[in-house]
């Protein structure tokens, strides 16, 4: 029987949602909307493709190949920006229509309001009314995914996986390290996950890095920088050359780009089995002192707290900045195209990516921006306690891990979005040079799922084709020069009994650290005078207690 969420639990979920709003990548700038499945857009290549597949061989497929044909399921998921720019609902995309045709299951996609996803998730959970399938970053659920089971929101999937998910079960048998990642702290399955490959490291775990004007660097007679000392030289040279803001990036990336140069990471990490948090380490003070120096001398963007995707693109492509931390897709790829169109003399050779910032030249960075195979940046699908046809839901979700489903999620519809060449799936011009004018990112979002996060395993061949430019391929290779994979805190959570206290501690820690570190960088508060008091306040809030909770969670995870 489903349990009712208590008011105390609802409050904890709301607090967790508020923390996610502070820390997650929001949908800033998008128009808020709540949508349900609608009619497919007509008159586009995508619409024609969906119509064509309906008239194909599906009518001749034996009913045994579609054991749940005619079943209708509801599926709650965020609407990715690359989808919403073309379609009002995921159900309208060629990908979704093809999935429904191949499985025989009708899907009604339900989307929360863009920009309010976490708040609306908490409201949905507290309401006790759930769709059949819920996609969410379940590792962020207050008390962990095990609590979501205990709260009566989602079901334990152990029996379901054994009886109704042969494709996924086979993958997990072949990859036991991944299998442990996608279970609760007590060792039970709870979701059909979004996975960035199946081995670590792999290219799907990397998506961005520091880009710079290599042509200007060559003109200045400087080598590609690796350490803080080398970057200091390069940024000063860029400033003297005439760039107003030598380095810029989005506010959420500024600190994580540079702190690894001091072997510091502003979050939980693991070293030799011991859980640590970089905010209270001495190296954090050294990092902030360097940032303050660069800030005061105008070497980094003084408006970094309001910097975003749009401002980054403007600064770099108009040559106001010479270096930027940006994605390899819409950043490196798009910036190169824009600048080449404005000045044909600027080519891929002139805009390049550096290695992650390291403390020792020639050595891998200890930390860097890198995604785990299974982590908090991707959504995974769980089956709710109110799903009346669990077997059909499991069949649908498990199909995504089949050979056919994997190709569909990563490459789209064969003969339309990709062709098999020498045994390898190769994107057609529908993806790489879309006749309706869709960008590669938007075309991928229409025909696949791997590029936008969802139930599937990302295939390295997808990202290797998406990043088609030589400087993008080089960037992927360089971004792997990191030891971050050795220091990841695994995708697990503190115990349910500790969850409310942990959320309270970390909400206070984040609020204070964000405020004080911004002031230290800007110089409005003296780092030397206020550092000790600031660290003491973090400890008074309970950060050391939170570290102990995470150590317990880590030990439990490793013992499973």
Coordinates of C-alpha atoms in Angstrom, one line a residue:
X1 CA 0.0 0.0 0.0
X2 CA 1.3 3.5 -0.9
X3 CA 2.3 5.6 2.1
X4 CA 1.2 9.2 2.4
X5 CA 4.0 11.7 2.5
X6 CA 4.1 13.5 5.8
X7 CA 4.2 17.3 6.1
X8 CA 7.7 17.0 7.5
X9 CA 8.8 14.9 4.5
X10 CA 7.2 17.3 2.1
X11 CA 9.0 20.2 3.7
X12 CA 12.3 18.3 3.4
X13 CA 11.6 17.6 -0.3
X14 CA 10.8 21.2 -0.8
X15 CA 14.1 22.2 0.8
X16 CA 15.9 19.7 -1.4
X17 CA 14.2 21.2 -4.5
X18 CA 15.3 24.7 -3.4
X19 CA 18.9 23.5 -3.1
X20 CA 18.7 22.0 -6.6
X21 CA 17.4 25.3 -7.9
X22 CA 20.5 27.0 -6.4
X23 CA 23.0 24.4 -7.7
X24 CA 21.5 23.0 -10.9
X25 CA 21.5 24.2 -14.5
X26 CA 18.3 26.2 -14.8
X27 CA 16.2 26.9 -17.8
X28 CA 16.9 30.7 -17.6
X29 CA 15.6 32.7 -20.4
X30 CA 13.1 30.2 -21.6
X31 CA 9.4 30.9 -21.7
X32 CA 7.6 29.0 -18.9
X33 CA 5.2 26.3 -20.1
X34 CA 3.3 23.2 -19.0
X35 CA 2.4 20.9 -21.8
X36 CA 0.9 17.5 -22.5
X37 CA 1.2 15.4 -25.6
X38 CA -0.1 17.2 -28.7
X39 CA -0.4 16.8 -32.4
X40 CA 2.8 16.5 -34.4
X41 CA 4.0 19.7 -36.2
X42 CA 3.2 19.4 -39.9
X43 CA 5.2 20.5 -43.0
X44 CA 8.6 19.6 -41.7
X45 CA 11.0 16.8 -42.5
X46 CA 10.5 15.5 -39.0
X47 CA 6.8 15.4 -39.3
X48 CA 7.0 13.6 -42.7
X49 CA 9.3 11.0 -41.2
X50 CA 6.9 10.2 -38.4
X51 CA 4.1 9.9 -40.9
X52 CA 6.2 7.6 -43.0
X53 CA 7.1 5.3 -40.2
X54 CA 3.4 4.9 -39.3
X55 CA 2.8 3.6 -42.9
X56 CA 5.7 1.2 -42.8
X57 CA 6.0 -2.5 -41.9
X58 CA 4.5 -2.1 -38.4
X59 CA 1.2 -3.4 -39.6
X60 CA 2.7 -6.7 -40.5
X61 CA 4.6 -7.1 -37.2
X62 CA 3.4 -10.1 -35.2
X63 CA 1.5 -9.2 -32.1
X64 CA 3.9 -11.3 -30.0
X65 CA 6.6 -8.7 -30.9
X66 CA 4.4 -6.0 -29.2
X67 CA 3.0 -7.8 -26.2
X68 CA 1.6 -4.6 -24.7
X69 CA 0.2 -3.0 -27.9
X70 CA -2.6 -0.6 -27.2
X71 CA -1.4 0.1 -23.6
X72 CA -1.3 3.7 -22.7
X73 CA 1.2 5.0 -20.2
X74 CA 1.9 8.5 -18.7
X75 CA 5.5 9.7 -18.5
X76 CA 6.6 12.8 -16.5
X77 CA 9.9 14.3 -17.7
X78 CA 11.6 17.7 -18.1
X79 CA 11.3 19.3 -21.6
X80 CA 14.9 19.9 -22.8
X81 CA 15.5 23.3 -24.4
X82 CA 16.8 21.7 -27.6
X83 CA 13.4 19.9 -27.9
X84 CA 11.2 22.8 -26.9
X85 CA 12.8 25.1 -29.5
X86 CA 11.1 22.9 -32.2
X87 CA 8.4 20.9 -30.5
X88 CA 6.0 21.8 -27.6
X89 CA 6.1 18.2 -26.3
X90 CA 8.5 15.3 -26.4
X91 CA 5.7 13.1 -27.7
X92 CA 5.7 15.2 -30.9
X93 CA 9.2 14.3 -31.9
X94 CA 10.1 11.6 -34.5
X95 CA 12.0 9.8 -31.7
X96 CA 8.9 9.4 -29.5
X97 CA 6.6 8.5 -32.4
X98 CA 9.1 5.9 -33.6
X99 CA 9.4 4.4 -30.0
X100 CA 5.6 4.2 -29.8
X101 CA 5.3 2.5 -33.2
X102 CA 8.0 -0.1 -32.4
X103 CA 6.7 -1.0 -29.0
X104 CA 3.0 -0.5 -29.6
X105 CA 2.6 1.5 -26.4
X106 CA 1.0 4.9 -26.4
X107 CA 2.9 7.4 -24.3
X108 CA 1.5 10.7 -22.9
X109 CA 4.5 12.9 -22.0
X110 CA 3.8 15.3 -19.2
X111 CA 6.2 18.2 -18.7
X112 CA 6.6 20.5 -15.7
X113 CA 6.9 24.3 -16.2
X114 CA 10.3 25.2 -17.6
X115 CA 12.4 26.7 -14.9
X116 CA 10.3 25.3 -12.1
X117 CA 10.9 21.6 -12.6
X118 CA 12.3 20.9 -9.1
X119 CA 9.6 22.8 -7.3
X120 CA 6.8 21.0 -9.3
X121 CA 8.4 17.7 -8.7
X122 CA 8.3 18.3 -4.9
X123 CA 4.6 19.4 -5.3
X124 CA 3.8 16.3 -7.3
X125 CA 5.4 14.0 -4.7
X126 CA 3.7 15.7 -1.8
X127 CA 0.3 15.5 -3.6
X128 CA 0.4 11.7 -3.7
X129 CA -0.8 11.7 -7.4
X130 CA 1.7 10.2 -9.8
X131 CA 2.0 9.3 -13.5
X132 CA 3.1 5.8 -14.5
X133 CA 6.7 6.7 -15.2
X134 CA 8.7 9.5 -13.5
X135 CA 12.0 10.7 -14.9
X136 CA 14.1 12.5 -12.3
X137 CA 17.6 12.8 -10.8
X138 CA 16.7 10.3 -8.2
X139 CA 20.1 10.5 -6.4
X140 CA 19.0 14.0 -5.3
X141 CA 15.7 12.8 -3.7
X142 CA 15.7 13.7 0.0
X143 CA 17.0 10.7 1.8
X144 CA 18.1 9.1 -1.5
X145 CA 16.1 6.9 -3.9
X146 CA 15.5 4.3 -1.1
X147 CA 13.5 7.0 0.6
X148 CA 11.4 7.5 -2.6
X149 CA 10.5 3.8 -2.4
X150 CA 9.8 4.0 1.4
X151 CA 7.7 7.1 0.8
X152 CA 5.5 5.1 -1.6
X153 CA 6.4 7.3 -4.7
X154 CA 8.2 4.6 -6.8
X155 CA 8.5 0.9 -6.6
X156 CA 11.4 -1.4 -5.8
X157 CA 12.4 -2.9 -9.2
X158 CA 14.3 -6.0 -8.1
X159 CA 11.7 -8.4 -9.2
X160 CA 10.8 -6.3 -12.2
X161 CA 14.4 -6.3 -13.5
X162 CA 14.7 -10.1 -13.0
X163 CA 11.4 -10.9 -14.8
X164 CA 10.7 -8.1 -17.2
X165 CA 14.0 -6.4 -18.2
X166 CA 16.3 -8.8 -20.0
X167 CA 18.2 -6.2 -21.9
X168 CA 19.1 -4.0 -19.0
X169 CA 19.8 -7.0 -16.7
X170 CA 22.3 -8.4 -19.3
X171 CA 24.1 -5.0 -19.4
X172 CA 24.4 -4.9 -15.6
X173 CA 25.7 -8.5 -15.4
X174 CA 28.4 -7.5 -17.9
X175 CA 29.2 -4.2 -16.0
X176 CA 29.1 -4.9 -12.2
X177 CA 30.7 -1.5 -11.4
X178 CA 27.8 0.3 -13.1
X179 CA 25.3 -2.1 -11.6
X180 CA 26.3 -0.9 -8.1
X181 CA 25.9 2.7 -9.2
X182 CA 22.2 2.3 -10.1
X183 CA 21.1 0.7 -6.8
X184 CA 19.9 2.1 -3.5
X185 CA 22.2 2.1 -0.5
X186 CA 20.6 -1.2 0.5
X187 CA 21.3 -2.7 -2.9
X188 CA 18.0 -2.6 -4.7
X189 CA 17.1 -1.4 -8.2
X190 CA 14.9 1.7 -8.4
X191 CA 15.3 3.1 -11.9
X192 CA 16.1 2.6 -15.6
X193 CA 19.1 4.9 -15.8
X194 CA 20.7 7.4 -18.1
X195 CA 24.3 6.2 -18.5
X196 CA 27.2 8.0 -20.1
X197 CA 28.8 4.9 -21.5
X198 CA 29.6 1.8 -19.6
X199 CA 33.3 2.2 -18.9
X200 CA 35.2 5.0 -17.2
X201 CA 36.7 7.2 -18.5
X202 CA 35.0 7.5 -21.9
X203 CA 34.4 10.5 -24.2
X204 CA 30.7 10.8 -23.3
X205 CA 31.7 12.0 -19.8
X206 CA 33.2 15.2 -21.2
X207 CA 31.3 18.1 -22.7
X208 CA 33.3 21.3 -22.2
X209 CA 36.6 23.0 -21.4
X210 CA 38.6 26.2 -21.8
X211 CA 38.8 27.5 -25.3
X212 CA 41.2 30.2 -26.4
X213 CA 42.5 32.1 -29.4
X214 CA 45.4 29.9 -30.4
X215 CA 46.3 32.3 -33.3
X216 CA 46.8 35.2 -30.8
X217 CA 48.8 32.9 -28.4
X218 CA 51.1 32.0 -31.3
X219 CA 51.5 35.6 -32.2
X220 CA 52.5 36.3 -28.6
X221 CA 55.0 33.5 -28.7
X222 CA 53.4 31.6 -25.8
X223 CA 52.6 27.9 -25.4
X224 CA 49.3 26.4 -24.5
X225 CA 48.9 27.0 -20.7
X226 CA 48.4 24.2 -18.2
X227 CA 49.2 25.6 -14.7
X228 CA 47.9 28.7 -12.8
X229 CA 51.3 30.3 -13.3
X230 CA 51.2 29.8 -17.1
X231 CA 47.6 31.0 -17.2
X232 CA 48.6 34.1 -15.3
X233 CA 51.2 34.9 -18.0
X234 CA 48.7 34.2 -20.8
X235 CA 45.9 36.3 -19.3
X236 CA 48.2 39.2 -18.8
X237 CA 49.4 38.9 -22.4
X238 CA 45.8 38.8 -23.7
X239 CA 45.0 41.9 -21.6
X240 CA 48.0 43.8 -23.0
X241 CA 47.1 42.6 -26.5
X242 CA 43.8 44.5 -26.3
X243 CA 41.2 42.0 -25.1
X244 CA 38.9 43.8 -22.6
X245 CA 38.0 40.7 -20.6
X246 CA 40.7 38.1 -21.2
X247 CA 38.7 35.2 -19.6
X248 CA 34.9 34.7 -19.1
X249 CA 32.6 31.8 -18.4
X250 CA 29.2 31.2 -16.9
X251 CA 28.8 31.9 -13.2
X252 CA 28.2 28.2 -12.3
X253 CA 31.6 27.2 -13.9
X254 CA 34.0 30.0 -12.9
X255 CA 35.2 28.5 -9.7
X256 CA 35.3 24.9 -10.8
X257 CA 37.5 25.9 -13.8
X258 CA 40.3 27.4 -11.7
X259 CA 40.2 25.7 -8.3
X260 CA 41.8 22.4 -9.7
X261 CA 44.9 24.5 -10.3
X262 CA 45.3 24.4 -6.6
X263 CA 44.3 20.8 -6.2
X264 CA 41.0 22.0 -4.7
X265 CA 37.5 21.0 -5.4
X266 CA 34.5 22.9 -3.9
X267 CA 32.4 19.8 -3.2
X268 CA 32.6 16.4 -1.7
X269 CA 35.3 14.1 -3.1
X270 CA 37.1 10.9 -2.1
X271 CA 40.8 10.4 -1.5
X272 CA 42.1 7.0 -0.5
X273 CA 38.7 6.0 0.8
X274 CA 38.3 9.2 2.9
X275 CA 35.5 11.6 2.1
X276 CA 36.5 15.3 2.1
X277 CA 35.1 18.7 1.2
X278 CA 37.3 21.3 -0.5
X279 CA 35.5 24.4 0.9
X280 CA 37.2 24.1 4.2
X281 CA 40.7 23.2 3.0
X282 CA 43.7 25.6 3.0
X283 CA 44.0 25.3 -0.7
X284 CA 40.6 27.0 -1.1
X285 CA 42.0 30.2 0.4
X286 CA 45.0 30.1 -2.0
X287 CA 42.6 29.7 -4.9
X288 CA 40.3 32.6 -3.8
X289 CA 43.4 34.8 -3.3
X290 CA 44.4 34.2 -6.9
X291 CA 40.8 34.9 -8.1
X292 CA 40.7 38.1 -6.2
X293 CA 44.0 39.2 -7.8
X294 CA 42.8 38.4 -11.3
X295 CA 39.4 40.1 -10.6
X296 CA 41.0 43.3 -9.4
X297 CA 43.4 43.4 -12.4
X298 CA 40.5 42.8 -14.9
X299 CA 41.9 39.4 -16.1
X300 CA 38.6 37.6 -15.5
X301 CA 35.1 38.7 -16.1
X302 CA 34.1 41.1 -13.3
X303 CA 30.5 40.4 -14.2
X304 CA 30.9 36.6 -13.7
X305 CA 28.0 36.4 -11.3
X306 CA 25.6 37.3 -14.1
X307 CA 27.5 35.8 -17.0
X308 CA 25.6 33.2 -19.0
X309 CA 25.5 31.3 -22.3
X310 CA 24.6 34.4 -24.3
X311 CA 27.1 36.8 -22.8
X312 CA 29.9 34.2 -23.2
X313 CA 29.2 33.8 -26.9
X314 CA 29.0 37.5 -27.4
X315 CA 32.3 38.2 -25.6
X316 CA 34.2 35.5 -27.4
X317 CA 32.9 35.9 -30.9
X318 CA 33.2 39.7 -30.9
X319 CA 36.8 39.4 -29.6
X320 CA 36.1 41.0 -26.3
X321 CA 37.5 37.9 -24.6
X322 CA 40.3 35.6 -25.7
X323 CA 39.5 32.6 -23.5
X324 CA 36.2 31.1 -22.3
X325 CA 35.1 27.9 -20.6
X326 CA 32.3 26.6 -22.8
X327 CA 30.7 23.4 -24.1
X328 CA 32.3 21.7 -27.1
X329 CA 29.1 21.7 -29.0
X330 CA 27.3 25.0 -28.9
X331 CA 30.5 26.6 -27.6
X332 CA 33.5 25.5 -29.5
X333 CA 31.7 24.3 -32.6
X334 CA 29.3 27.3 -32.9
X335 CA 31.9 29.9 -31.9
X336 CA 34.2 28.6 -34.7
X337 CA 31.5 28.8 -37.3
X338 CA 30.4 32.3 -36.3
X339 CA 33.9 33.7 -36.2
X340 CA 34.8 32.1 -39.5
X341 CA 31.8 33.5 -41.2
X342 CA 32.7 37.0 -39.9
X343 CA 36.3 36.6 -40.8
X344 CA 37.2 33.7 -43.1
X345 CA 40.9 33.9 -42.0
X346 CA 39.8 32.5 -38.6
X347 CA 39.6 28.7 -38.8
X348 CA 39.5 25.7 -36.5
X349 CA 43.2 26.0 -36.1
X350 CA 42.8 29.3 -34.4
X351 CA 40.3 28.3 -31.7
X352 CA 41.5 25.5 -29.6
X353 CA 40.9 23.8 -26.3
X354 CA 43.5 23.5 -23.5
X355 CA 44.0 20.6 -21.0
X356 CA 42.2 21.0 -17.7
X357 CA 44.0 23.3 -15.3
X358 CA 46.6 21.4 -13.3
X359 CA 48.8 22.1 -10.4
X360 CA 51.9 20.4 -12.0
X361 CA 52.8 20.9 -15.6
X362 CA 52.6 17.8 -17.7
X363 CA 50.5 15.9 -15.1
X364 CA 46.8 15.2 -15.2
X365 CA 44.6 17.6 -13.3
X366 CA 43.5 16.1 -10.0
X367 CA 40.0 17.5 -10.5
X368 CA 38.1 18.8 -13.5
X369 CA 34.6 19.2 -15.0
X370 CA 33.7 15.6 -15.7
X371 CA 30.5 13.6 -15.5
X372 CA 30.2 10.3 -13.9
X373 CA 28.8 7.3 -15.8
X374 CA 25.7 7.7 -13.6
X375 CA 25.4 10.9 -11.7
X376 CA 23.2 13.9 -10.7
X377 CA 23.3 15.6 -14.1
X378 CA 21.1 13.2 -16.0
X379 CA 17.5 12.0 -15.4
X380 CA 16.5 8.4 -15.0
X381 CA 13.1 6.7 -15.1
X382 CA 11.4 5.1 -12.2
X383 CA 8.0 3.3 -12.2
X384 CA 5.5 4.9 -9.8
X385 CA 3.4 3.1 -7.2
X386 CA 0.3 4.2 -9.1
X387 CA 1.3 2.5 -12.4
X388 CA -1.4 -0.1 -13.1
X389 CA 0.6 -2.0 -15.8
X390 CA 4.1 -2.3 -14.4
X391 CA 5.0 -5.0 -16.9
X392 CA 4.2 -2.8 -19.8
X393 CA 6.2 0.1 -18.3
X394 CA 9.2 -2.2 -17.7
X395 CA 8.9 -3.5 -21.3
X396 CA 8.9 0.0 -22.7
X397 CA 11.9 1.2 -20.6
X398 CA 13.9 -2.0 -21.1
X399 CA 13.4 -1.7 -24.9
X400 CA 15.7 1.4 -24.8
X401 CA 18.6 -0.9 -23.8
X402 CA 18.0 -3.4 -26.6
X403 CA 20.1 -3.2 -29.8
X404 CA 17.3 -1.6 -31.7
X405 CA 16.5 0.7 -28.8
X406 CA 20.1 1.8 -28.3
X407 CA 20.4 2.6 -32.0
X408 CA 17.2 4.6 -31.9
X409 CA 18.1 6.6 -28.7
X410 CA 21.6 7.4 -30.0
X411 CA 21.1 7.6 -33.8
X412 CA 17.4 7.9 -34.5
X413 CA 15.5 6.2 -37.4
X414 CA 17.6 4.1 -39.8
X415 CA 17.3 5.2 -43.4
X416 CA 16.4 8.7 -42.3
X417 CA 18.5 10.0 -39.4
X418 CA 21.4 7.5 -40.0
X419 CA 22.6 4.8 -42.4
X420 CA 24.7 1.8 -41.6
X421 CA 28.1 2.1 -43.3
X422 CA 30.7 -0.7 -42.9
X423 CA 28.7 -1.9 -39.9
X424 CA 28.7 1.5 -38.2
X425 CA 25.8 4.0 -37.7
X426 CA 26.5 7.2 -39.6
X427 CA 24.3 10.3 -39.3
X428 CA 22.7 11.6 -42.5
X429 CA 22.2 15.2 -43.5
X430 CA 18.9 15.1 -41.6
X431 CA 21.1 15.4 -38.5
X432 CA 24.3 17.0 -39.8
X433 CA 22.9 19.4 -42.4
X434 CA 19.2 19.5 -41.6
X435 CA 17.1 20.6 -44.6
X436 CA 14.6 22.4 -42.4
X437 CA 17.5 24.5 -40.9
X438 CA 17.7 22.8 -37.5
X439 CA 21.0 22.9 -35.8
X440 CA 22.8 19.6 -35.2
X441 CA 21.8 19.9 -31.5
X442 CA 18.1 20.5 -32.3
X443 CA 18.1 17.7 -34.9
X444 CA 19.6 15.3 -32.5
X445 CA 17.0 16.3 -29.9
X446 CA 14.2 15.6 -32.3
X447 CA 15.4 12.2 -33.5
X448 CA 17.4 10.8 -30.6
X449 CA 17.4 10.9 -26.8
X450 CA 21.1 10.5 -26.0
X451 CA 21.9 14.1 -26.5
X452 CA 19.3 15.4 -24.0
X453 CA 19.4 12.9 -21.1
X454 CA 17.0 10.1 -20.7
X455 CA 16.6 6.4 -20.4
X456 CA 19.5 5.0 -22.5
X457 CA 23.2 4.4 -22.7
X458 CA 25.1 7.1 -24.5
X459 CA 27.2 5.6 -27.3
X460 CA 30.6 7.2 -27.9
X461 CA 30.0 7.0 -31.6
X462 CA 27.2 9.6 -31.1
X463 CA 29.5 12.2 -29.5
X464 CA 32.3 11.5 -31.9
X465 CA 30.1 12.4 -34.8
X466 CA 28.3 15.3 -33.1
X467 CA 31.7 16.9 -32.5
X468 CA 32.6 16.8 -36.2
X469 CA 35.2 19.5 -36.3
X470 CA 38.9 18.7 -35.8
X471 CA 39.2 21.1 -32.9
X472 CA 36.2 19.5 -31.2
X473 CA 37.8 16.0 -31.5
X474 CA 41.0 17.4 -30.2
X475 CA 39.1 19.0 -27.3
X476 CA 37.6 15.7 -26.3
X477 CA 41.0 14.0 -26.2
X478 CA 42.6 16.8 -24.2
X479 CA 39.7 16.9 -21.7
X480 CA 40.4 13.4 -20.6
X481 CA 43.8 14.4 -19.1
X482 CA 42.3 14.3 -15.6
X483 CA 42.2 12.1 -12.6
X484 CA 38.8 13.2 -11.6
X485 CA 37.4 9.7 -12.0
X486 CA 39.5 8.6 -9.1
X487 CA 38.0 11.1 -6.7
X488 CA 34.3 11.1 -7.6
X489 CA 31.9 10.7 -4.7
X490 CA 29.7 7.9 -5.9
X491 CA 26.1 8.3 -6.8
X492 CA 24.7 7.5 -3.4
X493 CA 23.0 9.5 -0.6
X494 CA 23.0 9.9 3.1
X495 CA 20.7 7.6 5.1
X496 CA 17.0 8.6 5.2
X497 CA 17.3 9.3 9.0
X498 CA 20.1 11.8 8.3
X499 CA 18.5 13.4 5.2
X500 CA 16.7 16.3 6.8
X501 CA 19.6 17.3 8.9
X502 CA 22.0 16.9 5.9
X503 CA 19.8 19.1 3.7
X504 CA 19.6 21.8 6.4
X505 CA 23.4 21.8 6.8
X506 CA 24.2 21.9 3.2
X507 CA 21.6 24.5 2.3
X508 CA 23.2 26.8 4.9
X509 CA 26.7 25.9 3.8
X510 CA 25.9 26.7 0.1
X511 CA 24.2 29.9 0.9
X512 CA 27.1 31.2 3.0
X513 CA 29.9 29.9 0.8
X514 CA 28.3 31.4 -2.4
X515 CA 27.9 34.8 -0.7
X516 CA 31.3 34.9 1.0
X517 CA 33.4 33.5 -1.9
X518 CA 31.8 36.1 -4.2
X519 CA 32.8 38.8 -1.8
X520 CA 36.3 37.4 -1.3
X521 CA 36.8 37.3 -5.1
X522 CA 35.5 40.9 -5.5
X523 CA 37.5 42.1 -2.6
X524 CA 34.5 43.6 -0.8
X525 CA 35.5 41.4 2.2
X526 CA 39.1 40.9 3.2
X527 CA 40.2 37.3 2.7
X528 CA 43.0 37.5 5.3
X529 CA 40.8 39.2 7.9
X530 CA 37.7 37.2 7.6
X531 CA 38.8 33.7 6.4
X532 CA 39.1 32.1 9.9
X533 CA 35.8 33.4 11.0
X534 CA 34.1 32.2 7.8
X535 CA 35.5 28.6 8.1
X536 CA 34.4 28.5 11.7
X537 CA 30.9 29.5 10.7
X538 CA 30.8 26.7 8.1
X539 CA 31.8 24.3 10.9
X540 CA 29.2 25.8 13.2
X541 CA 26.6 25.1 10.5
X542 CA 27.7 21.5 10.6
X543 CA 29.8 20.9 7.5
X544 CA 32.0 18.4 9.4
X545 CA 28.9 16.5 10.5
X546 CA 27.8 16.4 6.8
X547 CA 31.2 15.0 5.8
X548 CA 30.7 12.3 8.4
X549 CA 27.3 11.5 7.0
X550 CA 28.7 11.2 3.5
X551 CA 31.6 9.0 4.8
X552 CA 29.0 6.6 6.2
X553 CA 27.1 6.7 2.9
X554 CA 30.3 6.0 1.0
X555 CA 31.3 3.1 3.2
X556 CA 27.9 1.6 2.8
X557 CA 28.1 2.0 -1.0
X558 CA 31.5 0.4 -1.2
X559 CA 30.4 -2.6 1.0
X560 CA 27.4 -3.4 -1.3

